[in-house]
Every structure is written in structure tokens, then in C-alpha cells.
Tab-separated table of C-alpha atoms and ligand atoms in Angstrom:
chain	number	residue	atom	x	y	z
A	1	MET	CA	23.871	-32.963	32.239
A	2	THR	CA	25.513	-29.535	32.043
A	3	GLY	CA	24.740	-26.805	29.539
A	4	THR	CA	21.909	-27.288	27.080
A	5	PRO	CA	20.959	-30.608	25.447
A	6	ILE	CA	23.043	-32.101	22.638
A	7	ILE	CA	21.501	-32.740	19.219
A	8	THR	CA	21.537	-36.447	18.455
A	9	GLU	CA	19.651	-36.678	15.185
A	10	MET	CA	18.349	-34.579	12.300
A	11	GLN	CA	15.951	-35.931	9.722
A	12	VAL	CA	14.678	-34.248	6.545
A	13	ILE	CA	11.326	-35.540	5.284
A	14	PRO	CA	9.869	-34.200	2.031
A	15	VAL	CA	6.059	-34.208	2.026
A	16	ALA	CA	3.211	-33.373	-0.325
A	17	GLY	CA	-0.420	-32.366	0.012
A	18	TYR	CA	-3.363	-31.684	-2.283
A	19	ASP	CA	-4.243	-28.302	-3.737
A	20	SER	CA	-6.984	-26.606	-5.766
A	21	MET	CA	-6.456	-25.135	-9.227
A	22	GLU	CA	-5.741	-21.652	-7.828
A	23	MET	CA	-4.760	-19.014	-10.330
A	24	THR	CA	-1.924	-16.473	-10.117
A	25	LEU	CA	0.364	-14.572	-12.452
A	26	SER	CA	2.577	-17.708	-12.467
A	27	GLY	CA	-0.229	-19.866	-13.833
A	28	ALA	CA	-2.357	-22.469	-12.074
A	29	HIS	CA	-1.525	-24.374	-8.919
A	30	ALA	CA	-0.866	-28.048	-9.682
A	31	PRO	CA	-2.884	-30.811	-7.906
A	32	TYR	CA	-0.073	-31.293	-5.378
A	33	PHE	CA	2.178	-28.934	-3.435
A	34	THR	CA	5.408	-29.968	-1.713
A	35	ARG	CA	7.168	-28.976	1.514
A	36	ASN	CA	10.235	-30.127	3.466
A	37	LEU	CA	10.086	-31.024	7.142
A	38	VAL	CA	12.992	-30.992	9.563
A	39	ILE	CA	12.850	-33.157	12.681
A	40	ILE	CA	15.651	-32.695	15.212
A	41	LYS	CA	16.073	-34.768	18.389
A	42	ASP	CA	18.225	-34.035	21.426
A	43	ASN	CA	19.636	-36.145	24.249
A	44	SER	CA	17.030	-34.913	26.729
A	45	GLY	CA	14.329	-36.725	24.737
A	46	HIS	CA	12.809	-33.687	23.044
A	47	THR	CA	11.877	-33.405	19.370
A	48	GLY	CA	11.938	-30.076	17.517
A	49	ILE	CA	10.249	-29.497	14.169
A	50	GLY	CA	10.345	-27.030	11.298
A	51	GLU	CA	8.713	-26.732	7.868
A	52	ILE	CA	9.863	-24.972	4.731
A	53	HIS	CA	9.174	-24.819	0.992
A	54	GLY	CA	9.331	-28.002	-1.017
A	55	GLY	CA	11.567	-28.960	-3.885
A	56	GLU	CA	14.671	-31.012	-4.356
A	57	TYR	CA	17.076	-28.107	-4.107
A	58	THR	CA	15.840	-27.186	-0.619
A	59	GLU	CA	15.864	-30.850	0.430
A	60	GLU	CA	19.472	-31.210	-0.779
A	61	CYS	CA	20.512	-28.081	1.146
A	62	LEU	CA	18.895	-29.370	4.326
A	63	ASN	CA	20.539	-32.793	4.033
A	64	SER	CA	23.918	-31.184	3.426
A	65	TYR	CA	23.566	-29.225	6.710
A	66	ILE	CA	23.081	-32.332	8.893
A	67	PRO	CA	26.815	-32.652	9.803
A	68	LEU	CA	26.798	-29.005	10.953
A	69	VAL	CA	23.869	-29.655	13.301
A	70	VAL	CA	24.208	-33.134	14.852
A	71	GLY	CA	26.483	-33.214	17.911
A	72	GLN	CA	26.015	-29.496	18.653
A	73	GLU	CA	24.436	-27.930	21.739
A	74	VAL	CA	20.851	-26.694	21.339
A	75	GLY	CA	21.697	-23.450	23.179
A	76	LYS	CA	24.318	-22.605	20.540
A	77	TYR	CA	21.677	-22.518	17.827
A	78	ARG	CA	22.799	-19.130	16.515
A	79	SER	CA	26.354	-20.431	16.041
A	80	ILE	CA	24.947	-23.491	14.266
A	81	LEU	CA	23.059	-21.220	11.844
A	82	GLY	CA	26.209	-19.079	11.493
A	83	ALA	CA	28.224	-22.181	10.522
A	84	ILE	CA	25.598	-23.017	7.901
A	85	HIS	CA	25.811	-19.487	6.506
A	86	ARG	CA	29.597	-19.571	6.383
A	87	GLY	CA	30.142	-23.107	5.129
A	88	GLY	CA	26.826	-24.531	3.939
A	89	LYS	CA	25.627	-25.214	0.392
A	90	LYS	CA	24.717	-22.006	-1.441
A	91	ALA	CA	22.353	-21.389	-4.326
A	92	GLU	CA	24.290	-21.449	-7.573
A	93	GLY	CA	23.332	-18.824	-10.120
A	94	ASP	CA	21.723	-16.472	-7.581
A	95	ASP	CA	21.936	-13.090	-9.249
A	96	GLY	CA	20.500	-11.398	-6.158
A	97	GLU	CA	17.418	-10.247	-8.049
A	98	GLY	CA	15.100	-12.044	-5.637
A	99	ILE	CA	11.499	-12.181	-6.835
A	100	GLN	CA	10.954	-8.739	-8.339
A	101	THR	CA	8.874	-10.718	-10.819
A	102	LEU	CA	6.908	-13.804	-9.801
A	103	ASP	CA	9.280	-16.169	-11.600
A	104	ILE	CA	8.918	-19.180	-9.331
A	105	SER	CA	12.168	-20.725	-10.527
A	106	LYS	CA	13.837	-17.875	-8.594
A	107	LEU	CA	12.062	-18.689	-5.340
A	108	LYS	CA	14.910	-20.978	-4.319
A	109	PHE	CA	17.159	-17.935	-4.055
A	110	VAL	CA	14.790	-16.257	-1.627
A	111	VAL	CA	13.740	-19.195	0.545
A	112	ARG	CA	16.563	-20.240	2.874
A	113	ALA	CA	16.360	-23.900	3.871
A	114	GLU	CA	18.156	-23.262	7.174
A	115	TRP	CA	15.205	-21.353	8.610
A	116	ALA	CA	13.424	-24.690	9.067
A	117	ILE	CA	16.419	-25.696	11.200
A	118	GLU	CA	16.196	-22.411	13.144
A	119	CYS	CA	12.553	-23.221	13.921
A	120	ALA	CA	13.293	-26.789	15.046
A	121	LEU	CA	16.170	-25.586	17.278
A	122	LEU	CA	14.041	-22.857	18.870
A	123	ASP	CA	11.376	-25.514	19.427
A	124	LEU	CA	13.977	-27.610	21.309
A	125	LEU	CA	15.300	-24.621	23.273
A	126	GLY	CA	11.788	-23.598	24.292
A	127	GLN	CA	11.090	-27.123	25.505
A	128	HIS	CA	14.381	-27.172	27.433
A	129	LEU	CA	13.564	-23.850	29.128
A	130	GLY	CA	9.860	-24.629	29.533
A	131	VAL	CA	8.641	-21.534	27.637
A	132	PRO	CA	6.673	-21.077	24.399
A	133	MET	CA	8.866	-20.196	21.420
A	134	CYS	CA	7.478	-16.653	21.150
A	135	GLU	CA	9.031	-15.882	24.556
A	136	LEU	CA	12.471	-16.429	22.996
A	137	LEU	CA	11.862	-14.066	20.103
A	138	ALA	CA	12.068	-10.256	19.724
A	139	GLU	CA	10.472	-8.621	22.784
A	140	GLY	CA	8.705	-11.807	23.887
A	141	LYS	CA	5.040	-12.629	23.692
A	142	GLN	CA	2.951	-9.567	22.779
A	143	ARG	CA	-0.417	-11.247	22.195
A	144	ASN	CA	-2.285	-14.540	22.667
A	145	GLN	CA	-3.756	-14.616	19.172
A	146	VAL	CA	-2.771	-13.075	15.867
A	147	GLU	CA	-5.031	-11.723	13.173
A	148	VAL	CA	-4.906	-13.563	9.842
A	149	LEU	CA	-6.540	-12.750	6.514
A	150	GLY	CA	-8.782	-14.766	4.220
A	151	TYR	CA	-6.631	-15.432	1.159
A	152	LEU	CA	-9.008	-15.400	-1.830
A	153	PHE	CA	-8.045	-16.983	-5.129
A	154	TYR	CA	-9.754	-17.281	-8.474
A	155	VAL	CA	-9.968	-21.033	-9.071
A	156	SER	CA	-10.161	-22.628	-12.531
A	157	ASP	CA	-12.262	-25.617	-13.513
A	158	ARG	CA	-10.248	-28.749	-12.708
A	159	ASN	CA	-12.612	-30.738	-14.974
A	160	LYS	CA	-10.915	-29.094	-17.949
A	161	THR	CA	-7.849	-31.183	-17.053
A	162	ASP	CA	-7.202	-34.873	-16.468
A	163	LEU	CA	-4.989	-34.026	-13.498
A	164	PRO	CA	-5.630	-35.642	-10.075
A	165	TYR	CA	-7.140	-32.604	-8.307
A	166	LEU	CA	-9.208	-33.549	-5.254
A	167	ASP	CA	-12.976	-33.588	-5.451
A	168	GLU	CA	-14.444	-32.631	-2.077
A	169	SER	CA	-17.982	-32.087	-3.313
A	170	THR	CA	-19.367	-34.644	-0.850
A	171	SER	CA	-17.743	-33.015	2.204
A	172	SER	CA	-20.124	-31.950	4.967
A	173	ASP	CA	-17.986	-28.808	5.535
A	174	PRO	CA	-19.326	-26.012	3.263
A	175	TRP	CA	-15.862	-24.525	2.711
A	176	PHE	CA	-14.193	-27.884	1.934
A	177	LYS	CA	-17.053	-28.633	-0.446
A	178	MET	CA	-16.508	-25.322	-2.256
A	179	ARG	CA	-12.726	-24.945	-2.384
A	180	ARG	CA	-11.890	-27.444	-5.171
A	181	ASN	CA	-14.489	-26.039	-7.594
A	182	ALA	CA	-14.228	-23.293	-10.213
A	183	MET	CA	-14.648	-19.749	-8.828
A	184	LEU	CA	-13.934	-17.115	-11.430
A	185	SER	CA	-16.803	-14.606	-11.370
A	186	HIS	CA	-17.196	-11.643	-8.995
A	187	GLU	CA	-20.221	-13.370	-7.434
A	188	GLN	CA	-18.284	-16.595	-6.869
A	189	ILE	CA	-15.424	-14.751	-5.188
A	190	VAL	CA	-17.918	-12.989	-2.905
A	191	GLU	CA	-19.433	-16.416	-2.074
A	192	GLU	CA	-15.923	-17.761	-1.410
A	193	ALA	CA	-15.275	-14.895	1.019
A	194	GLN	CA	-18.674	-15.343	2.665
A	195	CYS	CA	-18.104	-19.055	3.205
A	196	LEU	CA	-14.632	-18.358	4.630
A	197	GLN	CA	-15.992	-15.691	6.924
A	198	GLU	CA	-18.585	-18.118	8.264
A	199	LYS	CA	-15.977	-20.798	8.957
A	200	TYR	CA	-13.014	-18.721	10.175
A	201	GLY	CA	-14.505	-15.326	11.010
A	202	PHE	CA	-12.154	-13.260	8.837
A	203	ARG	CA	-12.415	-9.466	8.838
A	204	CYS	CA	-9.602	-8.989	6.332
A	205	PHE	CA	-9.349	-10.436	2.832
A	206	LYS	CA	-6.683	-10.491	0.171
A	207	LEU	CA	-7.527	-11.237	-3.448
A	208	LYS	CA	-4.763	-12.827	-5.482
A	209	GLY	CA	-4.708	-10.896	-8.741
A	210	GLY	CA	-2.603	-11.197	-11.888
A	211	VAL	CA	-5.228	-13.519	-13.383
A	212	PHE	CA	-7.716	-11.349	-15.322
A	213	SER	CA	-7.405	-7.760	-16.552
A	214	GLY	CA	-6.830	-5.182	-13.810
A	215	GLU	CA	-10.311	-3.674	-14.447
A	216	TYR	CA	-12.015	-7.048	-13.939
A	217	GLU	CA	-10.090	-7.706	-10.726
A	218	MET	CA	-10.903	-4.230	-9.366
A	219	ASP	CA	-14.578	-4.987	-10.077
A	220	THR	CA	-14.191	-8.114	-7.941
A	221	VAL	CA	-12.639	-5.974	-5.201
A	222	ARG	CA	-15.559	-3.523	-5.411
A	223	ALA	CA	-18.041	-6.426	-5.195
A	224	LEU	CA	-16.231	-7.679	-2.084
A	225	LYS	CA	-16.281	-4.249	-0.463
A	226	LYS	CA	-19.979	-3.893	-1.218
A	227	HIS	CA	-20.625	-7.162	0.568
A	228	PHE	CA	-18.199	-6.508	3.455
A	229	PRO	CA	-18.387	-2.708	3.971
A	230	ASP	CA	-16.369	-2.975	7.204
A	231	GLY	CA	-13.899	-5.519	5.827
A	232	ARG	CA	-10.279	-4.667	5.091
A	233	ILE	CA	-9.652	-5.739	1.519
A	234	ASN	CA	-6.475	-5.736	-0.527
A	235	ILE	CA	-5.314	-7.097	-3.859
A	236	ASP	CA	-1.983	-8.551	-4.946
A	237	PRO	CA	-1.329	-8.821	-8.707
A	238	ASN	CA	2.343	-9.717	-8.048
A	239	GLY	CA	3.662	-6.751	-10.009
A	240	ALA	CA	1.675	-7.545	-13.182
A	241	TRP	CA	0.454	-3.995	-13.849
A	242	SER	CA	2.432	-1.222	-15.493
A	243	LEU	CA	2.942	1.906	-13.415
A	244	ALA	CA	0.434	3.883	-15.518
A	245	GLU	CA	-2.146	1.087	-15.284
A	246	ALA	CA	-1.683	0.673	-11.535
A	247	ILE	CA	-2.148	4.428	-10.984
A	248	SER	CA	-5.266	4.497	-13.102
A	249	LEU	CA	-6.743	1.336	-11.499
A	250	CYS	CA	-6.263	2.781	-8.012
A	251	LYS	CA	-8.026	6.083	-8.733
A	252	GLY	CA	-10.976	6.393	-6.365
A	253	MET	CA	-10.097	3.141	-4.568
A	254	HIS	CA	-8.855	4.708	-1.296
A	255	ASN	CA	-12.000	3.822	0.600
A	256	THR	CA	-12.213	0.360	-0.943
A	257	LEU	CA	-8.668	-0.974	-0.594
A	258	SER	CA	-6.978	-0.947	2.807
A	259	TYR	CA	-3.636	-1.305	0.995
A	260	ILE	CA	-2.303	-2.685	-2.246
A	261	GLU	CA	0.372	-5.368	-2.542
A	262	ASP	CA	3.061	-5.297	-5.258
A	263	PRO	CA	0.917	-3.440	-7.830
A	264	CYS	CA	3.780	-2.979	-10.284
A	265	GLY	CA	7.271	-4.273	-10.971
A	266	PRO	CA	10.429	-3.275	-12.789
A	267	GLU	CA	9.893	-1.365	-16.043
A	268	ALA	CA	11.682	0.885	-18.531
A	269	GLY	CA	15.067	0.265	-16.924
A	270	PHE	CA	13.822	1.178	-13.438
A	271	SER	CA	13.794	-1.354	-10.581
A	272	SER	CA	10.546	-2.338	-8.873
A	273	ARG	CA	11.658	-0.279	-5.858
A	274	GLU	CA	11.857	2.871	-7.988
A	275	ILE	CA	8.581	2.130	-9.764
A	276	MET	CA	6.718	1.435	-6.515
A	277	ALA	CA	8.036	4.699	-5.038
A	278	GLU	CA	6.600	6.528	-8.048
A	279	PHE	CA	3.321	4.657	-7.619
A	280	LYS	CA	3.113	5.744	-3.981
A	281	ASN	CA	3.893	9.357	-4.848
A	282	ALA	CA	1.187	9.369	-7.481
A	283	THR	CA	-1.540	7.621	-5.480
A	284	ASN	CA	-0.793	8.017	-1.762
A	285	MET	CA	-2.025	4.450	-1.433
A	286	PRO	CA	-0.409	2.300	1.299
A	287	VAL	CA	1.745	-0.383	-0.354
A	288	ALA	CA	2.788	-3.827	0.853
A	289	THR	CA	5.422	-6.131	-0.601
A	290	ASN	CA	6.855	-9.597	-0.472
A	291	MET	CA	8.685	-9.057	-3.764
A	292	ILE	CA	10.775	-5.896	-3.751
A	293	ALA	CA	12.372	-6.299	-0.326
A	294	THR	CA	13.339	-9.926	0.208
A	295	ASN	CA	16.709	-9.293	1.881
A	296	TRP	CA	18.392	-6.512	3.856
A	297	ARG	CA	20.192	-4.995	0.875
A	298	GLN	CA	16.936	-4.727	-1.085
A	299	PHE	CA	15.180	-3.370	1.989
A	300	TYR	CA	17.817	-0.634	2.339
A	301	HIS	CA	16.951	0.677	-1.133
A	302	ALA	CA	13.188	0.187	-0.643
A	303	ALA	CA	13.361	2.169	2.614
A	304	ALA	CA	15.587	4.901	1.145
A	305	LEU	CA	13.131	5.386	-1.716
A	306	LYS	CA	10.084	5.077	0.575
A	307	SER	CA	8.708	2.438	-1.803
A	308	VAL	CA	6.670	0.519	0.794
A	309	ASP	CA	4.652	0.892	3.998
A	310	ILE	CA	4.172	-2.776	4.846
A	311	VAL	CA	6.892	-5.430	4.556
A	312	LEU	CA	5.565	-8.993	4.484
A	313	ALA	CA	8.715	-10.511	5.960
A	314	ASP	CA	8.069	-14.232	5.594
A	315	PRO	CA	10.142	-16.151	8.204
A	316	HIS	CA	10.998	-18.646	5.422
A	317	PHE	CA	12.770	-15.814	3.545
A	318	TRP	CA	14.153	-13.848	6.465
A	319	GLY	CA	14.460	-16.402	9.263
A	320	LEU	CA	12.439	-16.148	12.468
A	321	GLU	CA	14.931	-13.810	14.083
A	322	GLY	CA	15.379	-11.809	10.841
A	323	SER	CA	11.642	-11.423	10.298
A	324	LEU	CA	11.296	-10.050	13.813
A	325	ARG	CA	14.332	-7.788	13.443
A	326	MET	CA	12.371	-6.367	10.508
A	327	ALA	CA	9.248	-6.090	12.682
A	328	SER	CA	11.155	-4.032	15.273
A	329	ILE	CA	12.703	-1.697	12.695
A	330	LEU	CA	9.381	-1.162	10.924
A	331	ASN	CA	7.650	-0.468	14.217
A	332	ASP	CA	10.331	2.039	15.259
A	333	TRP	CA	10.043	3.789	11.897
A	334	GLY	CA	6.244	3.966	11.929
A	335	LEU	CA	5.902	1.306	9.230
A	336	THR	CA	4.041	-2.003	9.376
A	337	TRP	CA	5.102	-5.657	9.531
A	338	GLY	CA	3.245	-8.678	8.181
A	339	SER	CA	4.054	-12.017	6.631
A	340	HIS	CA	3.697	-13.439	3.143
A	341	SER	CA	2.858	-17.111	2.702
A	342	ASN	CA	2.840	-19.978	0.250
A	343	ASN	CA	0.974	-23.288	0.422
A	344	HIS	CA	1.883	-24.826	3.749
A	345	PHE	CA	1.053	-27.391	6.384
A	346	ASP	CA	0.130	-26.714	10.016
A	347	ILE	CA	3.746	-26.665	11.257
A	348	THR	CA	4.232	-23.407	9.360
A	349	LEU	CA	0.907	-22.224	10.769
A	350	ALA	CA	2.223	-22.765	14.320
A	351	THR	CA	5.529	-21.057	13.417
A	352	PHE	CA	3.703	-18.025	12.012
A	353	ALA	CA	1.610	-17.869	15.185
A	354	HIS	CA	4.728	-17.643	17.382
A	355	VAL	CA	6.580	-15.183	15.153
A	356	ALA	CA	3.560	-12.874	14.882
A	357	ALA	CA	2.890	-13.215	18.623
A	358	ALA	CA	6.338	-11.727	19.253
A	359	ALA	CA	6.145	-8.935	16.662
A	360	PRO	CA	6.156	-5.527	18.373
A	361	GLY	CA	3.606	-2.902	17.344
A	362	HIS	CA	0.522	-3.530	15.248
A	363	PRO	CA	1.170	-6.124	12.549
A	364	THR	CA	-1.164	-6.254	9.597
A	365	ALA	CA	-3.342	-9.395	9.360
A	366	LEU	CA	-1.038	-12.238	8.331
A	367	ASP	CA	-1.235	-14.061	5.007
A	368	THR	CA	-1.819	-17.786	5.263
A	369	HIS	CA	-2.713	-20.394	2.641
A	370	TRP	CA	-3.854	-22.800	5.394
A	371	ILE	CA	-7.546	-22.476	4.483
A	372	TRP	CA	-6.723	-24.262	1.210
A	373	GLN	CA	-4.949	-27.068	3.086
A	374	ASP	CA	-7.017	-27.240	6.279
A	375	GLY	CA	-7.813	-30.881	7.121
A	376	GLN	CA	-4.509	-32.208	5.728
A	377	ASN	CA	-2.972	-31.865	9.167
A	378	LEU	CA	0.492	-33.151	10.047
A	379	LEU	CA	0.003	-32.168	13.698
A	380	LYS	CA	-2.176	-33.769	16.320
A	381	ASP	CA	-2.976	-30.312	17.662
A	382	ALA	CA	-2.893	-27.748	14.839
A	383	PRO	CA	-3.570	-24.182	16.051
A	384	GLN	CA	-7.083	-23.039	15.150
A	385	ILE	CA	-8.290	-19.926	13.318
A	386	LYS	CA	-11.386	-18.546	15.040
A	387	ASN	CA	-13.064	-15.143	14.648
A	388	GLY	CA	-10.301	-14.185	12.220
A	389	TYR	CA	-7.530	-14.864	14.734
A	390	LEU	CA	-4.972	-17.667	14.902
A	391	GLU	CA	-4.380	-18.974	18.409
A	392	VAL	CA	-0.786	-19.055	19.673
A	393	PRO	CA	0.168	-22.460	21.143
A	394	ASN	CA	0.876	-22.040	24.827
A	395	ARG	CA	3.006	-25.107	25.542
A	396	PRO	CA	6.848	-25.002	25.586
A	397	GLY	CA	8.670	-24.573	22.274
A	398	LEU	CA	6.495	-24.610	19.178
A	399	GLY	CA	3.897	-26.196	21.443
A	400	VAL	CA	2.579	-28.749	18.947
A	401	THR	CA	2.923	-32.515	18.371
A	402	LEU	CA	3.764	-34.167	15.083
A	403	ASP	CA	1.471	-36.924	13.854
A	404	MET	CA	4.072	-39.290	12.350
A	405	GLU	CA	1.479	-41.437	10.603
A	406	ARG	CA	0.179	-38.417	8.696
A	407	VAL	CA	3.754	-37.285	7.972
A	408	MET	CA	4.654	-40.657	6.441
A	409	GLU	CA	1.432	-40.626	4.432
A	410	ALA	CA	2.358	-37.162	3.069
A	411	ASN	CA	5.854	-38.504	2.348
A	412	ARG	CA	4.388	-41.422	0.378
A	413	LEU	CA	2.341	-38.960	-1.672
A	414	TYR	CA	5.538	-36.980	-2.321
A	415	ASN	CA	7.399	-40.119	-3.428
A	416	SER	CA	4.600	-40.991	-5.838
A	417	MET	CA	5.029	-37.690	-7.699
A	418	PRO	CA	7.033	-37.645	-10.931
A	419	SER	CA	8.622	-34.257	-10.078
A	420	HIS	CA	8.830	-32.237	-6.893
A	421	ASP	CA	9.422	-28.640	-7.885
A	422	ARG	CA	6.575	-26.166	-8.183
A	423	ASP	CA	5.424	-25.794	-11.781
A	424	ASP	CA	2.381	-23.567	-12.310
A	425	ALA	CA	2.792	-23.602	-16.103
A	426	MET	CA	1.923	-27.316	-16.351
A	427	ALA	CA	-1.822	-27.114	-15.585
A	428	MET	CA	-2.114	-23.907	-17.679
A	429	GLN	CA	-1.516	-25.953	-20.848
A	430	TYR	CA	-5.034	-27.383	-20.458
A	431	LEU	CA	-6.520	-23.886	-20.415
A	432	ILE	CA	-4.287	-22.157	-22.992
A	433	PRO	CA	-2.109	-24.437	-25.142
A	434	ASN	CA	1.581	-23.401	-25.184
A	435	TRP	CA	0.971	-20.979	-22.317
A	436	LYS	CA	4.171	-19.336	-21.069
A	437	TYR	CA	4.800	-17.198	-18.023
A	438	ASP	CA	4.998	-13.448	-18.685
A	439	SER	CA	5.643	-11.208	-15.678
A	440	LYS	CA	3.589	-8.415	-17.277
A	441	LYS	CA	0.535	-10.372	-18.449
A	442	PRO	CA	-2.211	-11.701	-16.158
A	443	CYS	CA	-2.224	-15.465	-16.665
A	444	LEU	CA	-5.597	-15.681	-18.444
A	445	VAL	CA	-4.846	-12.690	-20.677
A	446	ARG	CA	-3.082	-14.071	-23.749
B	1	LIG	O1	0.281	-19.297	-3.762
B	1	LIG	O2	0.407	-18.865	-5.868
B	1	LIG	C1	0.511	-18.523	-4.704
B	1	LIG	C2	0.942	-17.114	-4.376
B	1	LIG	O3	0.850	-16.305	-5.504
B	1	LIG	C3	2.347	-17.128	-3.862
B	1	LIG	O4	3.189	-17.855	-4.716
B	1	LIG	C4	2.888	-15.745	-3.710
B	1	LIG	O5	4.259	-15.820	-3.474
B	1	LIG	O6	1.263	-15.518	-1.937
B	1	LIG	C5	2.335	-14.995	-2.558
B	1	LIG	C6	2.315	-13.508	-2.675
B	1	LIG	O7	1.735	-12.871	-1.831
B	1	LIG	O8	2.944	-12.952	-3.568
B	2	LIG	MG1	2.378	-10.931	-2.504
């Protein structure tokens, strides 16, 4: 054989897993979440894998790219991705706004299906060359483990619904036993964090806000800081607060919050980039985002206005190479890189480990939803989170092995679902009849 291996097959498998009734500005997580898997085989006998957001639109995009991938050389993976960008299916109706508000119907314009293909191809290339994927990215492997944060959510009472949420109350694992139950008070969120710290060793926590009033959520943050005086704690209301409210809520919080994520959004005819710049000027508080800079054009304006300090460049939005291009620029400019996440399986966990392992500088602790999914593994050898750090697989490529039985089980669950797109308004109807999403109102404030 000359050159690099030839791709012989690409499969797209939609999968689903179980979730808790986690609360956000968008509403309540439904009992199931969905993802799309890409499995690519080459003629040297290797299998590469990638995972991306669920939903039929993303699945359709991935299937439409198969003819652009099969028959190509693994080593020409950048040209393959280029062909997809030039000729592949594009999101119709994308007004370029991104997710300045947490309108989840717009997520499909931010998530790019082809990044699951990029991951699977890099997995194959790494296996061909005999090196872990992180060695092929950015400046190569910078670290053996990457710090991750404990992603805290308020959770509503699933017993108020007749939806098929899991009941793990008989689990012998204290965290699994806790995670499907209601946790809405300050004390319960502190217990959630405590339990997570015992299991995974987190030093950093992020509280998902946009659920209760800003004052209530800041009280939760203060309770967390009291319990974890050395912990790094931040809050993300997904732009729910007005500029004036965000400034007032952050008064005196400099020693409590390590940074704040997307405190406010667009208002009064000003874009979220302009509003966040004003917030920073007024508070001097470090600001992170996964909402106001979701592509290079938005980032240009965010950087020009100095709206953010930390860009959470999710590889599913930016691509693996793009996310790390961002990491290099941020590091050169004295800013900080991190990654946003959504519900995901362990393939994404492994991908995040490699991307963050290659990020130059000092990334902030990575977001991951894995703690809410842990145990629903699709890999035989999922990377572990210990002492607050995610281990980076050391074998060639992504360095993990798919468990096809579990994948097909997750696919059966997906096929049993009446609809496959994320809908956080559905479960809200049980809590507040006729509830509708409002980008400026915390979901339980109506
Ligand atoms: O899982 O509901 C969620 C999160 O709120 C997610 O959708 C956000 O995109 O985690 C994300 C964030 O940091 O904004
Ligand atoms: Mg966020």
C-alpha cells in the first residue's frame, strides 16, 4: 500500500441516552438526549469514531456527506473537510446570529456535523501513524490530564411529570443515586457539589443559572463558596440578566466568582458583544462565553470590543483544528481557552481530552456534562475523571474502543423516541402550563 489508507465505509448511527430533569433558561431537560455517531473504516482495518449533537438535521447532513468521504485517502482529511464545506448540505435559514440567546432551535446553525467526521478521520490518521490524536493537533501533547469542572444544575422533581425519567434511587453509587432527584435549594446544590467532589475530585464548579431570580442564584453561589472556600466557582445564566441587573448582582462578588459566563445578552438595540463589553468595563469581572463568539466573524467583533476573557470554543462548534486555532490565538493574546459542552457520551469525553491536551497555555477547567451521563458508556474504555482531571487516552488515534452492543442499544432507544430534536419546553408544561421560552426570563420566573 502506498500513501495513507483509503476510506472504505462511513456509517452514521443516531443514539439516545437518559437524562435528569436539569433546569436552564431553555426549560427542563427531557428524559432522553440524542447524539449522532460517525464510524469510518479504512482499508488497513482501522475504525475511526466521532460524536456530535443529536437531531435529524445533523443526521441528514452527515448522511449527505458520505459520498464526499468514502473512497478518499485518510491523509487528505483536510481536503475532505474542505469539499464538505464547499459542496456539502448547508443550514437553511441561518441568519448568522448564532446563539446570542439560548434559543435551542438555533443550535443547528452553530453545531457543524462535519466535525464528527474530522474527529473520526484524525482517529484513523493517528492509528495509521501510531500516535495519540493530540500529537496531531496544535503544538502536540501539552499535558497527560486535563482539568474539568463539576457542572452543577438545579434539578426539578420528575415525579411532577409522567415522563420516563430514570429512577436511580437504588444505585449503590451515591452520585448516581442523587442525580435523578429534585435539587433546587441552596443546601441541595451544595450537597450535589459535595457528592461530585467525593466521586470525581473537582476543584472547580459551574452553576447553570437562568432558572431562578439572579439574587437566589447568587445566594446559591455564596453557599457554594462558603462550603468550598478554595474552589473556583462560576455561574452561567446564558445571558438571562439585563446589563443593569448583571452589574448589580456582581457587586462584591470578585472574591466569590472566579469568572462569570454569559451574564447578559443583546438589549436595547445593542448586540451581546457590545453589552458584555459594557459589563466588563463596569465590573472588571473576568467573562467567559459560548454564546457571543461562536464563529470567527463574531470573535473578531468580540475581540475588538474586548467583550470576553475566556472563549469556550467547543470543538463541535469550531472543529478540532478550529478550536485549537482559537486556543493558540487566545494564548498569544493573554486570553484564556476552554470548552463548552452539552449532554454527551464518552466519545465526546475522549475527544475533549485530546483537544484540551493539545491546547497551548493554561486552559480553564473544561465544561463536561459527562457526570450526568456517566455509566451509559458507549466505549469499552471511557477515559476517567479522577481528582478533578480527565485522563488523556495514550493509545494511537482517539485511543478508545467502541462497544457496539451498547451503541446498538442506544440506537434502539433513539428509534423508540417519537421525536429526536431537543425540546426543553416539553417537560416545562408539567411545571408551568403554557410555559414558553423567553431569553430574558429565568425559566421558573413567570
Ligand atoms: O445542557 O442545558 C444545558 C446547557 O444549558 C447547554 O445547553 C448550554 O449550551 O452548557 C451550555 C452553556 O454553557 O451555555
Ligand atoms: Mg455557557
